[in-house]
Amino acid sequence: MDLRQKQIRPTSSPRKPRKKRKRAESYTVTNMYQRSCRLDISEATQVVYVVGTELKLNLIRCAPPESKFFSIRCASNVHYKLTPAAIDRNVAAHPLTPNSLLVITMDTVSEVSNDRKFSVRYYGETKNTIGNAVLHLTAVEMSLDVDADRDGTVEKNNPNKASWKWGPNGHGAVLLVNCDSESGYFKTMDSDKDEISKVSDLQDMSKMVLRINGPPELPEGYKLSMHISKTGSESVRVFRPRTNKGGRPEKWKHTLLKLFLKDHVMVVGKDCLADEVPYLGGKSELQFFVEGLRFPDKDFDGFITINLSLTEPSAKGCPETPIFTDTVMFHVSPWIMTPNTLKPIEVFVCSTNDNYAFLKSIRNLVEICGCKLKVCHEYMNRGDRWMQDEVEFGYIDSPHHRFPVVLDSPRDGDLLDFPYEVLLGPDFGYVTRQTVDEKVSSLDSFGNLEVSPPVTVNGKSYPLGRIIIGVAFPTTTQGRNMTKVVQDFLWAQKVQEPIALYSDWLVVGHVDEFMTFVPAPDRKKFRLLLASPDAGYKVFKRLQNDGHGKGEMFPGLEEAISVDDILNDKQLQVENIYVQNCIDWNRDVLKKELGLDEDDIIDLPILFKLVEDEGEHRAVAYYPDMVNMLVLGNQLGVPKPFGPQVKGRCALEAEMCSLMEPLGLRCTFIDDFAPYHKLLGEVHCGSNVLREPSTFRWWNLEL
Amino acid sequence: MDLRQKQIRPTSSPRKPRKKRKRAESYTVTNMYQRSCRLDISEATQVVYVVGTELKLNLIRCAPPESKFFSIRCASNVHYKLTPAAIDRNVAAHPLTPNSLLVITMDTVSEVSNDRKFSVRYYGETKNTIGNAVLHLTAVEMSLDVDADRDGTVEKNNPNKASWKWGPNGHGAVLLVNCDSESGYFKTMDSDKDEISKVSDLQDMSKMVLRINGPPELPEGYKLSMHISKTGSESVRVFRPRTNKGGRPEKWKHTLLKLFLKDHVMVVGKDCLADEVPYLGGKSELQFFVEGLRFPDKDFDGFITINLSLTEPSAKGCPETPIFTDTVMFHVSPWIMTPNTLKPIEVFVCSTNDNYAFLKSIRNLVEICGCKLKVCHEYMNRGDRWMQDEVEFGYIDSPHHRFPVVLDSPRDGDLLDFPYEVLLGPDFGYVTRQTVDEKVSSLDSFGNLEVSPPVTVNGKSYPLGRIIIGVAFPTTTQGRNMTKVVQDFLWAQKVQEPIALYSDWLVVGHVDEFMTFVPAPDRKKFRLLLASPDAGYKVFKRLQNDGHGKGEMFPGLEEAISVDDILNDKQLQVENIYVQNCIDWNRDVLKKELGLDEDDIIDLPILFKLVEDEGEHRAVAYYPDMVNMLVLGNQLGVPKPFGPQVKGRCALEAEMCSLMEPLGLRCTFIDDFAPYHKLLGEVHCGSNVLREPSTFRWWNLEL
């Protein structure tokens, strides 16, 4: 409502009686490096000065009307500059001109408040004194400090602390979203609580220090205030130690009391944009702890600004005036994915009533690699075996601390509760994106979310690799897609610029059904593996040529079929040409977006077939899809393809080994036929891997 | 839901019978500059080629297993490159190696489809022919074109059309939000309609042209598709002329038919991400018309991408494959404000039952300036006289067209309907931001939204000036603010980076109560005028000194009070020192943010007083607030201050004139005492000005 409309009332008449109010001579206000300041001839003016700034006085403004000259007296530790420059500083009196300006500075701090005097004396025509304006000055040094040089310690008053720059020569402090949970039971994400329940939680936060050098106390009414913007308050929270009257940190010995009175109190955060902080006099440091509340996203660029102001008292019912403001800037750590080329730490699989043998072979493989196996049991997975699809493992990183963070898929199968109930915990974070009015499809499962190893694409380097997702062709209005909320989240992280492939041609529609990356000793230190029907047919034709036409695919299984029959199936050939074209389309995109050569890519012999799916024809693997593998260092857990036997060995396994072994990779073929392949998934879909973070720090990216 | 979970069904068994399906040899897919392409020895492969791209063939992939050599035959207008480079192009047969690659290009377009032949012949050990793969090629030229060089015409295939760069040496097409209404009655914003009701509407849209050069028809099943992203579809809509079967634009002679069948149809837009567009064979051009749907905001950076793809037919039930995609990028014009230094076109005021005399003086002033007066009558304003507060005039600009756009304030006083009902119309746009859960305050009135003239601040230039708003001190949790939705909107426009001043110290809380800008012949071509109690007291003290202490302020009015009484009112002095400090605080901010010197600022003699307002003490003008003026070129409509008479002339008016006249500015003092001043507003609050757009084009900004 417009105040004016209710302002038709006596208060707007000059006759209104006014209450007596505190004197106001000392309202000097500014938030600038150079600050305007008033003189008063009737009364001494009290001014607090922050070392490093300038006080500007307009000399004529408050001069008695008849003043013609002025002279200046000041203590030795107060410096001043006159404009226009006085011809002779020693002259008793300078002529007063309409543009006479005075600039005051000090380079030492006060022992006690108001310990510096400064005065301007005004004279009339005959050099007779007609007024004397006195300033009582208090000089103080203060800076709000952060780790702007990203070395893990909070340096003093970094000149770049208020801005942020990417790159090895960049600057600007780093913040973590406090998305883990200090307590293992009764979990809540720490960022959901506006208090600190455990001291260990401080490790997840960025330190911020208020450094003061000045008198034991500020003149009466002066205060320190920390403040953030409305937008900022959605993204950050600041805590400080509880302090006693003396401003010293308090420790609560009595445990019962401790229960009610935490050692740390919130200063600013959600619904609290500003709060006073104590002035600890003399040479002192007050520590703050800063936590992020949200990840970068479509409507949040990740930057957060925190301000500390010195405010001056004002008349009763009038707000205090900020006379100096110090500002620092943080960037929230993005959520970062880990490619197959990074060292595995833990492997996750589900145990179901039908996958005992599978579990056993995974366990053996994991033991060889010397990493841990984490089994998600049936009471938790409720028969949902697709560990790859419910979660994606990543991490967040700062100079002082880092920990893994699981991205929970909106897929929400029966594994639904696993990420929050099992994974979330101390130094294990959680983040998710839920759709509002969007339909979730199979493409939202995270078998459809992968990341490449580090690449350089015509000069531009991606040291953390590039995210890879699968969608439908943009040219069709039908077709399935990954939900917008998840895509917006992935793009907003910025440090692993995503690539959209075409995966809607598959029934399940996941990129991990036709591609993966394996480590390699040479070239770009990795190879891209692609499923290839052409390569598959080459193997079968060679078998036929070599007289193995009667050899059986799926030997011993009800699906058994001979090499000749496969090659005679023209329909299957047509379908596989279509599939090869779909994969080639993605191959062209990957070559361009990852800067790959033909020699960086290996085609794996895999056939597909088309099935009717929601009126569309989409593809599924014809035999276990070897590219859908588990990559643990140089050990590969490959779906057992059940190819024709030649001299007692599976021809497809032999071909696979001959392609991988030159790279120093060892294939273990795992039977996933019944519990996974027949349900349209394989080894990779049924597992997930927590890996070590990259040694490259995200803030060193040149963006 | 995860498709796998429902995929436990026979379709996943290899035995499933399959339907006969269209042959699939010709599925060549790619969307890249270099595109992979398959050979087939059993059947000729049909390929459409877009001039400027490359076709890549892997020769060994589809070669018969026993092939050892190959040779190439091709028409003269088909060019090819071999890797590894054949030692001797003339040898009949080249050795076939695992990495034998072939790259095909063409530089002329086809007369008819499939008019180019290309074949690869495979030989065995003994050079005996064992297979021949034939390609039937169709070459076509196509480009989606926009005015990427911003000269008002759509050039052909600009190499920069897919990206956007700010600045005079920049590039990238420009789009207008179609926020006007072609019809004056039954108004709807054109951007709210997905059809074109009037041909004149096309003027508001950006032209986009599809240029084709190729055979009269494409091979069967090939199509053109225009597509945008989901995010894009919220911001843009594309129309094209309705075409007949031959693809020629249709004109509907029969008017009745015309009613039902518009000349233009929507191609893509809200809820329509992709659609086929006709291929007009030969050398042809198809025109599109593009309209913006939303302004840049917190969640929209203003960039829009539109794609056109050539798609290849696929098997029944399989989506067509994009084999070539051309992309163009637009940036939506921001909403731009006009400073006082720009030429006025129309002046808006409200007529009420008590402002006849005021209206008359405004009319006289407007006539002198030779611009139009628009009176908003009582049936529309319902007694709400604050024309400045309900709307802010701005404009949008593109190389082909520009028009004014009114920003409607969430204030929504009784003037509520005026902007939409009266202002919106042909080539007069409308935009507003409504709050959801935020409380609207007096600071949301647009007397609290101004813009500076062009400035340069330590090297950084703002040729369109900088937006100025008023808020509370950030250090207090109380205090009023401008709503976040409006602030987010203003910041998102980018081209007039806003400055936040402190205006909450005023009861009404608008920046126009203590500052304005006037044109000047020298220096920065303008002066900043600031209300100044110090300057006010200087005038009154001088009057006293000169023996006019008995002279009366408000002569003849009930509020009449002598100069002596004013100067003896210590309380009033204290309050004005506080007010001077509030204004000085803003003065320091403005000097820094606009790069001003003392000489760029003029202090106007104005006193304030504090009144109780919602428990706070806030300021109102003590006498008509002269800085709250109407600026029309060199003519100033200044609130009549009713100061003490000296030699038959108002001392305050005399002072005002002595400050303005040296700048060639003429003051007309307008009596707004009863109808505006006593309701806490003045001339500026009661008026609004539509001004000419700046001659500087926003896309030439260096951002």
Coordinates of C-alpha atoms in Angstrom, one line a residue, chain B residues 113-385:
Chain B
S113 CA 18.2 -36.5 -56.2
N114 CA 20.7 -39.4 -56.3
D115 CA 22.4 -38.0 -59.4
R116 CA 26.0 -38.7 -58.1
K117 CA 27.5 -42.2 -58.1
F118 CA 30.4 -43.4 -56.0
S119 CA 31.6 -47.0 -55.7
V120 CA 34.2 -49.1 -53.8
R121 CA 35.2 -52.4 -55.3
Y122 CA 36.8 -55.1 -53.1
Y123 CA 39.3 -57.7 -54.3
G124 CA 40.6 -60.9 -52.9
E125 CA 44.2 -62.2 -52.7
T126 CA 44.3 -62.7 -56.5
K127 CA 42.8 -59.3 -57.2
N128 CA 39.5 -61.1 -58.0
T129 CA 36.5 -59.0 -57.5
I130 CA 34.5 -60.2 -54.4
G131 CA 32.2 -57.2 -53.8
N132 CA 31.2 -53.8 -54.9
A133 CA 29.7 -51.1 -52.6
V134 CA 27.8 -48.3 -54.4
L135 CA 26.7 -44.9 -53.0
H136 CA 24.0 -42.8 -54.6
L137 CA 24.7 -39.2 -53.5
T138 CA 22.5 -36.2 -53.4
A139 CA 24.2 -32.8 -52.7
V140 CA 22.2 -29.9 -51.2
E141 CA 23.1 -26.5 -49.8
M142 CA 21.1 -25.1 -46.8
S143 CA 21.5 -22.5 -44.2
L144 CA 19.2 -21.0 -41.5
D145 CA 20.0 -17.3 -41.5
V146 CA 19.5 -14.4 -39.2
D147 CA 20.7 -10.8 -38.9
A148 CA 23.8 -11.7 -37.0
D149 CA 25.7 -8.6 -38.0
R150 CA 22.9 -6.4 -36.6
D151 CA 22.4 -4.2 -39.7
G152 CA 18.7 -4.9 -40.1
T153 CA 18.9 -7.3 -43.0
V154 CA 19.3 -11.1 -42.9
E155 CA 22.7 -11.9 -44.5
K156 CA 23.6 -15.4 -45.9
N157 CA 25.1 -18.0 -43.6
N158 CA 27.0 -15.6 -41.2
P159 CA 29.9 -17.7 -39.7
N160 CA 29.0 -16.2 -36.3
K161 CA 25.3 -16.8 -36.4
A162 CA 25.4 -19.6 -33.8
S163 CA 27.0 -17.5 -31.1
W164 CA 26.6 -14.1 -29.5
K165 CA 29.1 -11.4 -28.6
W166 CA 28.6 -8.0 -26.9
G167 CA 30.2 -4.8 -28.2
P168 CA 30.7 -2.8 -31.4
N169 CA 32.8 -5.6 -32.8
G170 CA 30.4 -8.2 -31.5
H171 CA 27.8 -10.3 -33.3
G172 CA 24.6 -12.2 -32.8
A173 CA 20.9 -11.6 -33.7
V174 CA 18.5 -9.6 -31.5
L175 CA 14.9 -10.4 -30.5
L176 CA 12.1 -8.3 -29.1
V177 CA 9.7 -9.6 -26.5
N178 CA 6.4 -9.1 -28.3
C179 CA 4.8 -7.4 -25.3
D180 CA 2.7 -4.9 -27.2
S181 CA -0.9 -5.4 -28.4
E182 CA -1.8 -5.0 -32.1
S183 CA -5.4 -4.4 -31.2
G184 CA -6.3 -1.3 -29.2
Y185 CA -9.5 -2.9 -27.8
F186 CA -10.0 -6.4 -26.3
K187 CA -6.3 -6.2 -25.5
T188 CA -4.0 -9.1 -25.0
M189 CA -0.2 -9.0 -25.2
D190 CA 0.7 -10.5 -28.5
S191 CA 3.2 -12.7 -26.7
D192 CA 0.3 -14.3 -25.0
K193 CA -1.2 -15.5 -28.3
D194 CA 0.2 -18.4 -30.3
E195 CA -1.2 -17.0 -33.6
I196 CA -0.8 -13.8 -35.6
S197 CA -4.0 -11.8 -35.7
K198 CA -2.7 -8.9 -37.6
V199 CA 0.1 -8.7 -40.3
S200 CA 1.4 -5.6 -38.5
D201 CA 2.4 -7.9 -35.7
L202 CA 5.2 -9.2 -38.0
Q203 CA 7.0 -5.9 -37.6
D204 CA 7.7 -6.7 -34.0
M205 CA 9.4 -10.0 -34.9
S206 CA 12.9 -10.8 -36.0
K207 CA 13.2 -12.3 -39.5
M208 CA 14.8 -15.6 -40.0
V209 CA 15.4 -17.2 -43.4
L210 CA 15.9 -20.8 -44.5
R211 CA 18.0 -20.6 -47.7
I212 CA 18.0 -23.8 -49.8
N213 CA 19.9 -24.7 -53.0
G214 CA 19.4 -28.2 -54.2
P215 CA 17.2 -30.6 -56.3
P216 CA 13.4 -29.8 -56.6
E217 CA 12.7 -32.7 -54.1
L218 CA 14.8 -34.6 -51.5
P219 CA 14.9 -38.4 -51.7
E220 CA 11.9 -40.0 -50.2
G221 CA 11.5 -39.7 -46.4
Y222 CA 14.1 -36.9 -45.9
K223 CA 12.6 -34.0 -43.9
L224 CA 13.5 -30.6 -42.5
S225 CA 12.7 -30.1 -38.8
M226 CA 13.0 -26.9 -36.7
H227 CA 13.6 -27.5 -33.0
I228 CA 14.2 -25.7 -29.7
S229 CA 15.1 -26.7 -26.2
K230 CA 12.5 -27.1 -23.4
T231 CA 14.0 -24.0 -21.7
G232 CA 14.0 -22.2 -25.0
S233 CA 10.3 -22.9 -25.5
E234 CA 9.4 -20.7 -22.5
S235 CA 11.1 -17.8 -24.2
V236 CA 10.5 -17.9 -27.9
R237 CA 7.9 -18.6 -30.6
V238 CA 8.5 -19.0 -34.4
F239 CA 6.0 -18.5 -37.2
R240 CA 6.1 -19.1 -40.9
P241 CA 3.8 -18.4 -43.9
R242 CA 1.2 -21.2 -44.5
T243 CA 2.4 -23.1 -47.6
N244 CA 0.5 -25.1 -50.1
K245 CA 1.4 -28.7 -51.2
G246 CA 4.0 -27.2 -53.5
G247 CA 5.5 -25.5 -50.5
R248 CA 4.7 -22.1 -51.9
P249 CA 3.2 -19.5 -49.5
E250 CA -0.6 -19.6 -49.7
K251 CA -2.8 -16.5 -49.8
W252 CA -6.4 -16.9 -48.8
K253 CA -8.5 -14.8 -51.1
H254 CA -11.8 -15.8 -49.5
T255 CA -12.1 -13.5 -46.4
L256 CA -14.4 -15.9 -44.6
L257 CA -11.8 -18.7 -45.0
K258 CA -9.2 -16.2 -43.9
L259 CA -11.0 -15.9 -40.6
F260 CA -10.3 -19.6 -39.9
L261 CA -7.1 -20.1 -41.7
K262 CA -4.4 -17.5 -40.8
D263 CA -1.7 -16.7 -43.4
H264 CA 0.9 -17.7 -40.8
V265 CA 1.3 -20.8 -38.7
M266 CA 3.3 -21.4 -35.5
V267 CA 6.3 -23.7 -36.0
V268 CA 7.8 -23.9 -32.5
G269 CA 6.9 -22.3 -29.2
K270 CA 5.3 -23.1 -25.9
D271 CA 4.5 -26.8 -25.6
C272 CA 5.8 -27.3 -29.2
L273 CA 9.6 -28.1 -29.2
A274 CA 9.9 -29.3 -32.8
D275 CA 8.0 -29.3 -36.1
E276 CA 8.6 -30.2 -39.7
V277 CA 9.1 -27.3 -42.2
P278 CA 8.6 -27.6 -45.9
Y279 CA 11.6 -28.2 -48.2
L280 CA 11.1 -25.7 -51.1
G281 CA 13.3 -27.2 -53.8
G282 CA 15.7 -25.6 -56.2
K283 CA 17.1 -22.2 -55.1
S284 CA 14.6 -21.0 -52.6
E285 CA 14.0 -19.0 -49.4
L286 CA 11.5 -19.6 -46.7
Q287 CA 10.8 -16.8 -44.3
F288 CA 10.3 -17.2 -40.5
F289 CA 9.2 -14.7 -37.9
V290 CA 10.6 -15.0 -34.4
E291 CA 9.1 -13.4 -31.3
G292 CA 10.4 -13.3 -27.7
L293 CA 8.1 -14.3 -24.9
R294 CA 9.9 -13.1 -21.7
F295 CA 12.4 -10.6 -20.5
P296 CA 15.8 -11.6 -19.0
D297 CA 15.3 -12.4 -15.3
K298 CA 17.0 -14.2 -12.5
D299 CA 16.4 -17.6 -14.2
F300 CA 16.8 -16.5 -17.8
D301 CA 20.0 -14.9 -19.3
G302 CA 18.3 -13.7 -22.4
F303 CA 20.0 -16.1 -24.9
I304 CA 17.8 -18.2 -27.2
T305 CA 19.0 -20.9 -29.6
I306 CA 17.0 -22.2 -32.6
N307 CA 18.0 -25.3 -34.7
L308 CA 17.1 -26.6 -38.1
S309 CA 17.9 -30.2 -38.9
L310 CA 17.8 -32.4 -42.0
T311 CA 16.5 -35.8 -41.0
E312 CA 16.8 -39.2 -42.7
P313 CA 14.1 -41.8 -42.7
S314 CA 14.4 -44.7 -40.4
A315 CA 12.7 -48.1 -39.9
K316 CA 9.0 -48.0 -39.0
G317 CA 8.6 -47.1 -35.4
C318 CA 12.1 -45.7 -35.2
P319 CA 12.7 -42.0 -35.1
E320 CA 14.2 -40.1 -38.1
T321 CA 17.8 -39.3 -37.6
P322 CA 19.2 -35.8 -37.8
I323 CA 22.1 -35.9 -40.3
F324 CA 22.8 -32.1 -40.4
T325 CA 21.9 -29.3 -37.9
D326 CA 22.2 -25.6 -38.4
T327 CA 21.9 -23.3 -35.4
V328 CA 21.3 -19.6 -34.8
M329 CA 21.4 -17.6 -31.5
F330 CA 19.3 -14.6 -30.4
H331 CA 19.5 -12.3 -27.4
V332 CA 16.3 -10.8 -26.2
S333 CA 16.4 -7.0 -25.9
P334 CA 16.5 -5.9 -22.2
W335 CA 14.1 -3.4 -20.9
I336 CA 15.9 0.0 -20.9
M337 CA 15.1 3.1 -18.9
T338 CA 15.4 6.7 -20.1
P339 CA 17.2 9.4 -18.0
N340 CA 16.1 13.1 -17.6
T341 CA 18.6 14.1 -20.2
L342 CA 16.7 12.5 -23.0
K343 CA 14.2 14.4 -25.1
P344 CA 10.6 14.3 -23.6
I345 CA 7.8 13.1 -25.9
E346 CA 4.7 12.9 -23.7
V347 CA 4.0 14.0 -20.1
F348 CA 1.4 12.1 -18.1
V349 CA -0.6 13.5 -15.2
C350 CA -3.8 12.6 -13.3
S351 CA -6.8 15.0 -13.1
T352 CA -8.5 14.9 -9.7
N353 CA -11.2 16.9 -8.1
D354 CA -8.7 19.2 -6.4
N355 CA -5.8 19.7 -8.9
Y356 CA -7.3 21.9 -11.6
A357 CA -4.7 24.8 -11.1
F358 CA -1.8 22.3 -10.9
L359 CA -3.0 20.7 -14.2
K360 CA -3.2 24.1 -15.8
S361 CA 0.4 25.0 -14.9
I362 CA 1.7 21.6 -16.1
R363 CA -0.2 22.1 -19.4
N364 CA 1.4 25.5 -19.9
L365 CA 4.9 24.2 -19.2
V366 CA 4.4 21.2 -21.5
E367 CA 3.3 23.5 -24.3
I368 CA 6.5 25.6 -24.0
C369 CA 8.5 22.4 -24.4
G370 CA 6.5 21.4 -27.4
C371 CA 5.7 17.9 -26.2
K372 CA 2.3 16.3 -25.6
L373 CA 0.3 16.2 -22.4
K374 CA -1.7 13.1 -21.6
V375 CA -4.2 13.4 -18.8
C376 CA -5.4 10.4 -16.9
H377 CA -9.0 11.1 -15.9
E378 CA -10.7 10.3 -12.6
Y379 CA -12.8 7.4 -13.9
M380 CA -9.4 5.7 -14.5
N381 CA -7.3 7.0 -11.7
R382 CA -10.0 6.9 -9.0
G383 CA -8.4 9.7 -7.1
D384 CA -4.9 8.1 -7.2
R385 CA -2.7 11.1 -8.3

